[in-house]
């Protein structure tokens, strides 16, 4: 079981959020453990002070290193990986979340105000992680995003072991559109292939549609995906199909205007698939 300890000045933010939905079920099933700890526990003055003004001036207050260090030492052990949520860290990706899910113990440090003392980062932090190029008022929301993302890769958390493998980014592609009842709604019909019962055909169709959705919404990801597909194709000794881009272009050209509309692909043009 992966154990996560979150160091925060607002433990209730963490405890409340992880008690719901998929994370809540994972905790109840003992697939994951998440506990919050506050440096205020180690504050010695009557005001339980945990921050002070930065040397050299500047905006915001800096979390005191003494109380933060004691909190880290309380939860850290030999197998711990200590992560500081910071806008200066590397950006969270699907790959990073997958790697973190395989750790035995994670310690997330949530900064507040002006952040934490650099000496704590130098001495204790193994990795700085960011959830995007923007600044939040604290690291708690970032920690929750990371926890939610990595939990999806823990076997049993999603109910179906292959669920996370079919989500967006799992194969370098965005997820295909999904539909439920009724079959016709807002003058748009569910694509006929999804009603066929032919599971192999449906999986092939979904993969190609995912590629088209990625082309439309994230051409940068599509470019990388196509590069890898071409490498695999030209490495084959016996080629059973045409080049990946040609196959995708033929698939797209066979779609009806109604199907493209239902899939949100009506503004994709065939010339976009010329490479």
PDB file of C-alpha atoms in Angstrom:
ATOM      1  CA  UNK A   1       0.000   0.000   0.000  1.00  0.00           C
ATOM      2  CA  UNK A   2       1.299   3.438  -0.918  1.00  0.00           C
ATOM      3  CA  UNK A   3       1.476   5.739   2.095  1.00  0.00           C
ATOM      4  CA  UNK A   4       1.322   9.505   1.614  1.00  0.00           C
ATOM      5  CA  UNK A   5       1.999  12.091   4.297  1.00  0.00           C
ATOM      6  CA  UNK A   6       1.131  15.695   3.472  1.00  0.00           C
ATOM      7  CA  UNK A   7       2.741  18.536   5.411  1.00  0.00           C
ATOM      8  CA  UNK A   8       0.440  21.541   5.399  1.00  0.00           C
ATOM      9  CA  UNK A   9      -0.740  24.445   7.531  1.00  0.00           C
ATOM     10  CA  UNK A  10      -4.309  23.489   6.595  1.00  0.00           C
ATOM     11  CA  UNK A  11      -4.664  19.725   7.153  1.00  0.00           C
ATOM     12  CA  UNK A  12      -8.447  19.921   6.892  1.00  0.00           C
ATOM     13  CA  UNK A  13      -8.116  20.866   3.203  1.00  0.00           C
ATOM     14  CA  UNK A  14      -6.361  17.573   2.500  1.00  0.00           C
ATOM     15  CA  UNK A  15      -8.413  15.375   4.815  1.00  0.00           C
ATOM     16  CA  UNK A  16     -11.739  16.628   3.474  1.00  0.00           C
ATOM     17  CA  UNK A  17     -10.808  16.351  -0.191  1.00  0.00           C
ATOM     18  CA  UNK A  18      -9.421  12.794  -0.076  1.00  0.00           C
ATOM     19  CA  UNK A  19     -12.488  11.484   1.753  1.00  0.00           C
ATOM     20  CA  UNK A  20     -14.670  11.706  -1.369  1.00  0.00           C
ATOM     21  CA  UNK A  21     -15.035   9.837  -4.655  1.00  0.00           C
ATOM     22  CA  UNK A  22     -12.361   7.507  -5.982  1.00  0.00           C
ATOM     23  CA  UNK A  23      -9.813   8.574  -3.364  1.00  0.00           C
ATOM     24  CA  UNK A  24     -12.297   8.036  -0.546  1.00  0.00           C
ATOM     25  CA  UNK A  25     -13.005   4.495  -1.762  1.00  0.00           C
ATOM     26  CA  UNK A  26      -9.275   3.798  -2.099  1.00  0.00           C
ATOM     27  CA  UNK A  27      -8.716   4.851   1.516  1.00  0.00           C
ATOM     28  CA  UNK A  28     -11.614   2.712   2.764  1.00  0.00           C
ATOM     29  CA  UNK A  29     -10.268  -0.281   0.824  1.00  0.00           C
ATOM     30  CA  UNK A  30      -6.754   0.193   2.240  1.00  0.00           C
ATOM     31  CA  UNK A  31      -5.310   0.643  -1.238  1.00  0.00           C
ATOM     32  CA  UNK A  32      -3.907   4.017  -0.273  1.00  0.00           C
ATOM     33  CA  UNK A  33      -3.166   5.932   2.918  1.00  0.00           C
ATOM     34  CA  UNK A  34      -3.186   9.737   3.084  1.00  0.00           C
ATOM     35  CA  UNK A  35      -2.526  11.646   6.304  1.00  0.00           C
ATOM     36  CA  UNK A  36      -2.023  15.374   6.882  1.00  0.00           C
ATOM     37  CA  UNK A  37       0.411  16.893   9.386  1.00  0.00           C
ATOM     38  CA  UNK A  38       0.873  20.505  10.431  1.00  0.00           C
ATOM     39  CA  UNK A  39       4.099  22.254  11.524  1.00  0.00           C
ATOM     40  CA  UNK A  40       2.011  24.104  14.116  1.00  0.00           C
ATOM     41  CA  UNK A  41       2.317  20.944  16.209  1.00  0.00           C
ATOM     42  CA  UNK A  42       5.964  21.863  16.820  1.00  0.00           C
ATOM     43  CA  UNK A  43       5.525  25.613  17.351  1.00  0.00           C
ATOM     44  CA  UNK A  44       6.732  26.560  20.841  1.00  0.00           C
ATOM     45  CA  UNK A  45       5.136  29.977  21.336  1.00  0.00           C
ATOM     46  CA  UNK A  46       1.563  30.600  22.416  1.00  0.00           C
ATOM     47  CA  UNK A  47       0.601  31.919  18.977  1.00  0.00           C
ATOM     48  CA  UNK A  48       1.912  28.719  17.317  1.00  0.00           C
ATOM     49  CA  UNK A  49       3.952  30.781  14.869  1.00  0.00           C
ATOM     50  CA  UNK A  50       5.105  28.929  11.747  1.00  0.00           C
ATOM     51  CA  UNK A  51       6.310  31.755   9.504  1.00  0.00           C
ATOM     52  CA  UNK A  52       8.399  34.932   9.526  1.00  0.00           C
ATOM     53  CA  UNK A  53       9.471  37.782   7.248  1.00  0.00           C
ATOM     54  CA  UNK A  54      12.127  36.983   4.610  1.00  0.00           C
ATOM     55  CA  UNK A  55      15.675  38.259   4.980  1.00  0.00           C
ATOM     56  CA  UNK A  56      16.361  41.012   2.455  1.00  0.00           C
ATOM     57  CA  UNK A  57      12.706  42.017   2.307  1.00  0.00           C
ATOM     58  CA  UNK A  58      10.092  41.008  -0.203  1.00  0.00           C
ATOM     59  CA  UNK A  59       6.447  40.035  -0.369  1.00  0.00           C
ATOM     60  CA  UNK A  60       4.931  37.293   1.727  1.00  0.00           C
ATOM     61  CA  UNK A  61       6.053  35.339   4.748  1.00  0.00           C
ATOM     62  CA  UNK A  62       8.379  32.340   4.707  1.00  0.00           C
ATOM     63  CA  UNK A  63       7.568  29.147   6.610  1.00  0.00           C
ATOM     64  CA  UNK A  64       9.988  28.708   9.519  1.00  0.00           C
ATOM     65  CA  UNK A  65      12.558  25.982   8.848  1.00  0.00           C
ATOM     66  CA  UNK A  66      12.633  24.635  12.430  1.00  0.00           C
ATOM     67  CA  UNK A  67       8.964  23.628  12.673  1.00  0.00           C
ATOM     68  CA  UNK A  68       8.924  22.395   9.082  1.00  0.00           C
ATOM     69  CA  UNK A  69      12.032  20.263   9.616  1.00  0.00           C
ATOM     70  CA  UNK A  70      10.591  18.648  12.733  1.00  0.00           C
ATOM     71  CA  UNK A  71       7.439  17.765  10.828  1.00  0.00           C
ATOM     72  CA  UNK A  72       9.444  16.207   8.003  1.00  0.00           C
ATOM     73  CA  UNK A  73      11.519  14.209  10.483  1.00  0.00           C
ATOM     74  CA  UNK A  74       8.337  12.990  12.152  1.00  0.00           C
ATOM     75  CA  UNK A  75       7.095  11.247   8.971  1.00  0.00           C
ATOM     76  CA  UNK A  76      10.252  10.595   6.932  1.00  0.00           C
ATOM     77  CA  UNK A  77      12.009   7.224   6.835  1.00  0.00           C
ATOM     78  CA  UNK A  78      14.518   5.403   4.609  1.00  0.00           C
ATOM     79  CA  UNK A  79      12.115   4.692   1.725  1.00  0.00           C
ATOM     80  CA  UNK A  80      10.511   8.146   1.703  1.00  0.00           C
ATOM     81  CA  UNK A  81      10.487  10.357  -1.368  1.00  0.00           C
ATOM     82  CA  UNK A  82      10.004  13.991  -0.370  1.00  0.00           C
ATOM     83  CA  UNK A  83       8.243  16.203  -2.905  1.00  0.00           C
ATOM     84  CA  UNK A  84       7.839  19.962  -2.613  1.00  0.00           C
ATOM     85  CA  UNK A  85       4.889  21.435  -4.534  1.00  0.00           C
ATOM     86  CA  UNK A  86       6.382  24.480  -6.224  1.00  0.00           C
ATOM     87  CA  UNK A  87       5.793  26.571  -9.372  1.00  0.00           C
ATOM     88  CA  UNK A  88       9.538  26.166  -9.946  1.00  0.00           C
ATOM     89  CA  UNK A  89       9.306  22.378 -10.128  1.00  0.00           C
ATOM     90  CA  UNK A  90       9.050  20.196 -13.209  1.00  0.00           C
ATOM     91  CA  UNK A  91       5.546  19.997 -14.644  1.00  0.00           C
ATOM     92  CA  UNK A  92       3.416  17.031 -13.640  1.00  0.00           C
ATOM     93  CA  UNK A  93       2.805  14.545 -16.458  1.00  0.00           C
ATOM     94  CA  UNK A  94       1.019  11.236 -16.809  1.00  0.00           C
ATOM     95  CA  UNK A  95       4.423   9.531 -16.780  1.00  0.00           C
ATOM     96  CA  UNK A  96       5.450  11.277 -13.555  1.00  0.00           C
ATOM     97  CA  UNK A  97       2.182  10.307 -11.848  1.00  0.00           C
ATOM     98  CA  UNK A  98       2.686   6.697 -12.906  1.00  0.00           C
ATOM     99  CA  UNK A  99       6.227   6.678 -11.478  1.00  0.00           C
ATOM    100  CA  UNK A 100       5.108   8.219  -8.174  1.00  0.00           C
ATOM    101  CA  UNK A 101       2.386   5.580  -7.807  1.00  0.00           C
ATOM    102  CA  UNK A 102       5.123   2.928  -7.544  1.00  0.00           C
ATOM    103  CA  UNK A 103       6.833   4.548  -4.561  1.00  0.00           C
ATOM    104  CA  UNK A 104       6.450   3.065  -1.075  1.00  0.00           C
ATOM    105  CA  UNK A 105       6.127   6.345   0.783  1.00  0.00           C
ATOM    106  CA  UNK A 106       5.626   9.910  -0.391  1.00  0.00           C
ATOM    107  CA  UNK A 107       5.933  13.091   1.649  1.00  0.00           C
ATOM    108  CA  UNK A 108       4.356  16.161   0.056  1.00  0.00           C
ATOM    109  CA  UNK A 109       5.363  19.565   1.407  1.00  0.00           C
ATOM    110  CA  UNK A 110       2.792  22.281   0.779  1.00  0.00           C
ATOM    111  CA  UNK A 111       4.257  25.767   0.940  1.00  0.00           C
ATOM    112  CA  UNK A 112       2.205  28.797   1.939  1.00  0.00           C
ATOM    113  CA  UNK A 113       2.600  32.557   1.714  1.00  0.00           C
ATOM    114  CA  UNK A 114       6.080  33.205   0.243  1.00  0.00           C
ATOM    115  CA  UNK A 115       7.139  29.549   0.289  1.00  0.00           C
ATOM    116  CA  UNK A 116       9.642  27.660   2.408  1.00  0.00           C
ATOM    117  CA  UNK A 117      13.249  28.241   3.429  1.00  0.00           C
ATOM    118  CA  UNK A 118      15.655  27.161   0.661  1.00  0.00           C
ATOM    119  CA  UNK A 119      17.810  25.301   3.176  1.00  0.00           C
ATOM    120  CA  UNK A 120      14.966  22.844   3.786  1.00  0.00           C
ATOM    121  CA  UNK A 121      14.746  22.240   0.039  1.00  0.00           C
ATOM    122  CA  UNK A 122      18.507  21.690  -0.147  1.00  0.00           C
ATOM    123  CA  UNK A 123      18.560  19.240   2.739  1.00  0.00           C
ATOM    124  CA  UNK A 124      15.310  17.294   2.487  1.00  0.00           C
ATOM    125  CA  UNK A 125      13.538  17.656  -0.852  1.00  0.00           C
ATOM    126  CA  UNK A 126      14.090  14.944  -3.475  1.00  0.00           C
ATOM    127  CA  UNK A 127      11.944  16.526  -6.159  1.00  0.00           C
ATOM    128  CA  UNK A 128      10.099  19.789  -6.830  1.00  0.00           C
ATOM    129  CA  UNK A 129       6.849  19.372  -8.726  1.00  0.00           C
ATOM    130  CA  UNK A 130       4.472  21.858 -10.369  1.00  0.00           C
ATOM    131  CA  UNK A 131       0.989  21.308 -11.754  1.00  0.00           C
ATOM    132  CA  UNK A 132       1.272  24.175 -14.235  1.00  0.00           C
ATOM    133  CA  UNK A 133       2.794  27.514 -15.077  1.00  0.00           C
ATOM    134  CA  UNK A 134       0.778  29.582 -12.632  1.00  0.00           C
ATOM    135  CA  UNK A 135       0.916  30.426  -8.929  1.00  0.00           C
ATOM    136  CA  UNK A 136      -1.530  29.282  -6.258  1.00  0.00           C
ATOM    137  CA  UNK A 137      -1.863  30.577  -2.711  1.00  0.00           C
ATOM    138  CA  UNK A 138      -0.508  27.284  -1.378  1.00  0.00           C
ATOM    139  CA  UNK A 139       0.617  23.807  -2.329  1.00  0.00           C
ATOM    140  CA  UNK A 140      -2.441  21.976  -1.026  1.00  0.00           C
ATOM    141  CA  UNK A 141      -4.393  22.015  -4.308  1.00  0.00           C
ATOM    142  CA  UNK A 142      -1.266  20.943  -6.143  1.00  0.00           C
ATOM    143  CA  UNK A 143      -0.729  18.043  -3.741  1.00  0.00           C
ATOM    144  CA  UNK A 144      -4.332  16.926  -4.191  1.00  0.00           C
ATOM    145  CA  UNK A 145      -3.980  17.013  -7.972  1.00  0.00           C
ATOM    146  CA  UNK A 146      -0.860  14.856  -7.789  1.00  0.00           C
ATOM    147  CA  UNK A 147      -2.460  12.412  -5.345  1.00  0.00           C
ATOM    148  CA  UNK A 148      -5.545  12.040  -7.520  1.00  0.00           C
ATOM    149  CA  UNK A 149      -3.439  11.549 -10.653  1.00  0.00           C
ATOM    150  CA  UNK A 150      -1.101   8.926  -9.180  1.00  0.00           C
ATOM    151  CA  UNK A 151      -3.878   7.035  -7.363  1.00  0.00           C
ATOM    152  CA  UNK A 152      -5.405   6.081 -10.711  1.00  0.00           C
ATOM    153  CA  UNK A 153      -2.374   3.886 -11.409  1.00  0.00           C
ATOM    154  CA  UNK A 154      -2.673   1.894  -8.175  1.00  0.00           C
ATOM    155  CA  UNK A 155      -4.238  -1.507  -8.978  1.00  0.00           C
ATOM    156  CA  UNK A 156      -7.824  -1.722  -7.770  1.00  0.00           C
ATOM    157  CA  UNK A 157      -8.403   1.993  -7.250  1.00  0.00           C
ATOM    158  CA  UNK A 158     -10.434   2.478 -10.446  1.00  0.00           C
ATOM    159  CA  UNK A 159     -12.219  -0.858 -10.226  1.00  0.00           C
ATOM    160  CA  UNK A 160     -10.924  -1.994 -13.627  1.00  0.00           C
ATOM    161  CA  UNK A 161      -7.166  -2.475 -13.857  1.00  0.00           C
ATOM    162  CA  UNK A 162      -7.062  -1.229 -17.467  1.00  0.00           C
ATOM    163  CA  UNK A 163      -9.116   1.928 -16.867  1.00  0.00           C
ATOM    164  CA  UNK A 164      -6.091   4.185 -16.382  1.00  0.00           C
ATOM    165  CA  UNK A 165      -4.506   2.751 -19.507  1.00  0.00           C
ATOM    166  CA  UNK A 166      -7.418   4.053 -21.583  1.00  0.00           C
ATOM    167  CA  UNK A 167      -7.430   7.594 -20.217  1.00  0.00           C
ATOM    168  CA  UNK A 168      -6.028  10.586 -22.079  1.00  0.00           C
ATOM    169  CA  UNK A 169      -2.201  10.651 -22.389  1.00  0.00           C
ATOM    170  CA  UNK A 170      -1.818   6.921 -21.586  1.00  0.00           C
ATOM    171  CA  UNK A 171      -0.643   6.193 -25.148  1.00  0.00           C
ATOM    172  CA  UNK A 172       0.382   9.711 -26.039  1.00  0.00           C
ATOM    173  CA  UNK A 173      -3.155  10.418 -27.271  1.00  0.00           C
ATOM    174  CA  UNK A 174      -6.193  12.192 -25.891  1.00  0.00           C
ATOM    175  CA  UNK A 175      -9.198  10.043 -25.059  1.00  0.00           C
ATOM    176  CA  UNK A 176     -11.898   9.477 -27.674  1.00  0.00           C
ATOM    177  CA  UNK A 177     -15.363  11.048 -27.151  1.00  0.00           C
ATOM    178  CA  UNK A 178     -17.859   9.040 -25.079  1.00  0.00           C
ATOM    179  CA  UNK A 179     -21.638   8.687 -25.366  1.00  0.00           C
ATOM    180  CA  UNK A 180     -24.528   7.284 -23.360  1.00  0.00           C
ATOM    181  CA  UNK A 181     -28.336   7.090 -23.723  1.00  0.00           C
ATOM    182  CA  UNK A 182     -30.320   8.266 -25.598  1.00  0.00           C
ATOM    183  CA  UNK A 183     -28.977   7.245 -29.018  1.00  0.00           C
ATOM    184  CA  UNK A 184     -30.093  10.576 -30.490  1.00  0.00           C
ATOM    185  CA  UNK A 185     -29.838  13.880 -28.653  1.00  0.00           C
ATOM    186  CA  UNK A 186     -29.549  17.512 -29.751  1.00  0.00           C
ATOM    187  CA  UNK A 187     -30.037  16.283 -33.335  1.00  0.00           C
ATOM    188  CA  UNK A 188     -26.856  14.210 -33.061  1.00  0.00           C
ATOM    189  CA  UNK A 189     -26.678  10.420 -33.199  1.00  0.00           C
ATOM    190  CA  UNK A 190     -24.262   8.088 -31.479  1.00  0.00           C
ATOM    191  CA  UNK A 191     -21.813   6.709 -34.081  1.00  0.00           C
ATOM    192  CA  UNK A 192     -23.188   3.410 -35.405  1.00  0.00           C
ATOM    193  CA  UNK A 193     -20.005   1.443 -34.776  1.00  0.00           C
ATOM    194  CA  UNK A 194     -20.420   1.848 -30.999  1.00  0.00           C
ATOM    195  CA  UNK A 195     -23.715  -0.029 -31.248  1.00  0.00           C
ATOM    196  CA  UNK A 196     -22.323  -2.893 -33.353  1.00  0.00           C
ATOM    197  CA  UNK A 197     -21.179  -5.164 -30.538  1.00  0.00           C
ATOM    198  CA  UNK A 198     -17.972  -5.865 -32.473  1.00  0.00           C
ATOM    199  CA  UNK A 199     -15.434  -5.171 -29.733  1.00  0.00           C
ATOM    200  CA  UNK A 200     -12.341  -5.479 -31.914  1.00  0.00           C
ATOM    201  CA  UNK A 201     -13.793  -3.081 -34.478  1.00  0.00           C
ATOM    202  CA  UNK A 202     -14.850  -0.675 -31.723  1.00  0.00           C
ATOM    203  CA  UNK A 203     -11.347  -0.638 -30.169  1.00  0.00           C
ATOM    204  CA  UNK A 204      -9.735   0.039 -33.547  1.00  0.00           C
ATOM    205  CA  UNK A 205     -12.285   2.783 -34.221  1.00  0.00           C
ATOM    206  CA  UNK A 206     -11.699   4.394 -30.809  1.00  0.00           C
ATOM    207  CA  UNK A 207      -7.947   4.419 -31.359  1.00  0.00           C
ATOM    208  CA  UNK A 208      -8.244   6.191 -34.696  1.00  0.00           C
ATOM    209  CA  UNK A 209     -10.754   8.674 -33.304  1.00  0.00           C
ATOM    210  CA  UNK A 210      -8.387   9.374 -30.386  1.00  0.00           C
ATOM    211  CA  UNK A 211      -5.680  10.180 -32.930  1.00  0.00           C
ATOM    212  CA  UNK A 212      -7.987  12.604 -34.736  1.00  0.00           C
ATOM    213  CA  UNK A 213      -9.062  14.276 -31.490  1.00  0.00           C
ATOM    214  CA  UNK A 214      -5.390  14.679 -30.560  1.00  0.00           C
ATOM    215  CA  UNK A 215      -4.625  16.148 -33.987  1.00  0.00           C
ATOM    216  CA  UNK A 216      -7.343  18.746 -33.458  1.00  0.00           C
ATOM    217  CA  UNK A 217      -6.731  19.653 -29.809  1.00  0.00           C
ATOM    218  CA  UNK A 218      -3.042  18.893 -29.221  1.00  0.00           C
ATOM    219  CA  UNK A 219      -1.115  18.845 -32.511  1.00  0.00           C
ATOM    220  CA  UNK A 220       2.119  18.756 -30.522  1.00  0.00           C
ATOM    221  CA  UNK A 221       1.144  15.420 -28.968  1.00  0.00           C
ATOM    222  CA  UNK A 222      -0.076  14.131 -32.328  1.00  0.00           C
ATOM    223  CA  UNK A 223       3.277  14.915 -33.922  1.00  0.00           C
ATOM    224  CA  UNK A 224       5.102  12.850 -31.292  1.00  0.00           C
ATOM    225  CA  UNK A 225       2.565  10.029 -31.572  1.00  0.00           C
ATOM    226  CA  UNK A 226       2.889   9.918 -35.361  1.00  0.00           C
ATOM    227  CA  UNK A 227       6.672   9.828 -35.123  1.00  0.00           C
ATOM    228  CA  UNK A 228       6.526   6.755 -32.873  1.00  0.00           C
ATOM    229  CA  UNK A 229       3.900   5.048 -35.061  1.00  0.00           C
ATOM    230  CA  UNK A 230       6.024   5.614 -38.165  1.00  0.00           C
ATOM    231  CA  UNK A 231       9.049   4.132 -36.428  1.00  0.00           C
ATOM    232  CA  UNK A 232       7.081   1.012 -35.523  1.00  0.00           C
ATOM    233  CA  UNK A 233       5.612   0.755 -39.015  1.00  0.00           C
ATOM    234  CA  UNK A 234       8.898   0.994 -40.896  1.00  0.00           C
ATOM    235  CA  UNK A 235      10.531  -1.453 -38.467  1.00  0.00           C
ATOM    236  CA  UNK A 236       8.049  -4.152 -39.537  1.00  0.00           C
ATOM    237  CA  UNK A 237       9.343  -6.687 -42.057  1.00  0.00           C
ATOM    238  CA  UNK A 238       5.862  -7.538 -43.357  1.00  0.00           C
ATOM    239  CA  UNK A 239       3.599  -4.520 -43.555  1.00  0.00           C
ATOM    240  CA  UNK A 240      -0.051  -5.546 -43.306  1.00  0.00           C
ATOM    241  CA  UNK A 241      -1.393  -1.993 -43.543  1.00  0.00           C
ATOM    242  CA  UNK A 242      -0.434   1.279 -45.170  1.00  0.00           C
ATOM    243  CA  UNK A 243       1.584   4.048 -43.457  1.00  0.00           C
ATOM    244  CA  UNK A 244      -0.105   5.322 -40.252  1.00  0.00           C
ATOM    245  CA  UNK A 245      -0.984   8.764 -41.626  1.00  0.00           C
ATOM    246  CA  UNK A 246      -2.409   7.312 -44.845  1.00  0.00           C
ATOM    247  CA  UNK A 247      -4.535   4.852 -42.848  1.00  0.00           C
ATOM    248  CA  UNK A 248      -5.841   7.655 -40.644  1.00  0.00           C
ATOM    249  CA  UNK A 249      -6.599   9.872 -43.630  1.00  0.00           C
ATOM    250  CA  UNK A 250      -8.611   7.097 -45.301  1.00  0.00           C
ATOM    251  CA  UNK A 251     -10.485   6.464 -42.044  1.00  0.00           C
ATOM    252  CA  UNK A 252     -11.346  10.162 -41.737  1.00  0.00           C
ATOM    253  CA  UNK A 253     -12.459  10.455 -45.373  1.00  0.00           C
ATOM    254  CA  UNK A 254     -14.968   7.631 -44.840  1.00  0.00           C
ATOM    255  CA  UNK A 255     -16.667   9.412 -41.963  1.00  0.00           C
ATOM    256  CA  UNK A 256     -20.031  11.023 -42.619  1.00  0.00           C
ATOM    257  CA  UNK A 257     -20.608  14.689 -41.845  1.00  0.00           C
ATOM    258  CA  UNK A 258     -23.042  13.640 -39.096  1.00  0.00           C
ATOM    259  CA  UNK A 259     -20.440  11.410 -37.476  1.00  0.00           C
ATOM    260  CA  UNK A 260     -17.799  14.142 -37.578  1.00  0.00           C
ATOM    261  CA  UNK A 261     -20.252  16.530 -35.943  1.00  0.00           C
ATOM    262  CA  UNK A 262     -21.099  14.075 -33.155  1.00  0.00           C
ATOM    263  CA  UNK A 263     -17.390  13.560 -32.495  1.00  0.00           C
ATOM    264  CA  UNK A 264     -16.606  17.277 -32.519  1.00  0.00           C
ATOM    265  CA  UNK A 265     -14.374  16.819 -35.580  1.00  0.00           C
ATOM    266  CA  UNK A 266     -16.396  18.814 -38.096  1.00  0.00           C
ATOM    267  CA  UNK A 267     -13.723  21.505 -38.359  1.00  0.00           C
ATOM    268  CA  UNK A 268     -10.874  19.047 -39.031  1.00  0.00           C
ATOM    269  CA  UNK A 269      -9.897  19.121 -42.713  1.00  0.00           C
ATOM    270  CA  UNK A 270      -8.403  16.337 -44.797  1.00  0.00           C
ATOM    271  CA  UNK A 271      -5.457  18.568 -45.647  1.00  0.00           C
ATOM    272  CA  UNK A 272      -4.642  18.615 -41.901  1.00  0.00           C
ATOM    273  CA  UNK A 273      -3.698  14.970 -42.407  1.00  0.00           C
ATOM    274  CA  UNK A 274      -1.201  15.598 -45.192  1.00  0.00           C
ATOM    275  CA  UNK A 275       1.726  15.416 -42.776  1.00  0.00           C
TER     276      UNK A 275
END
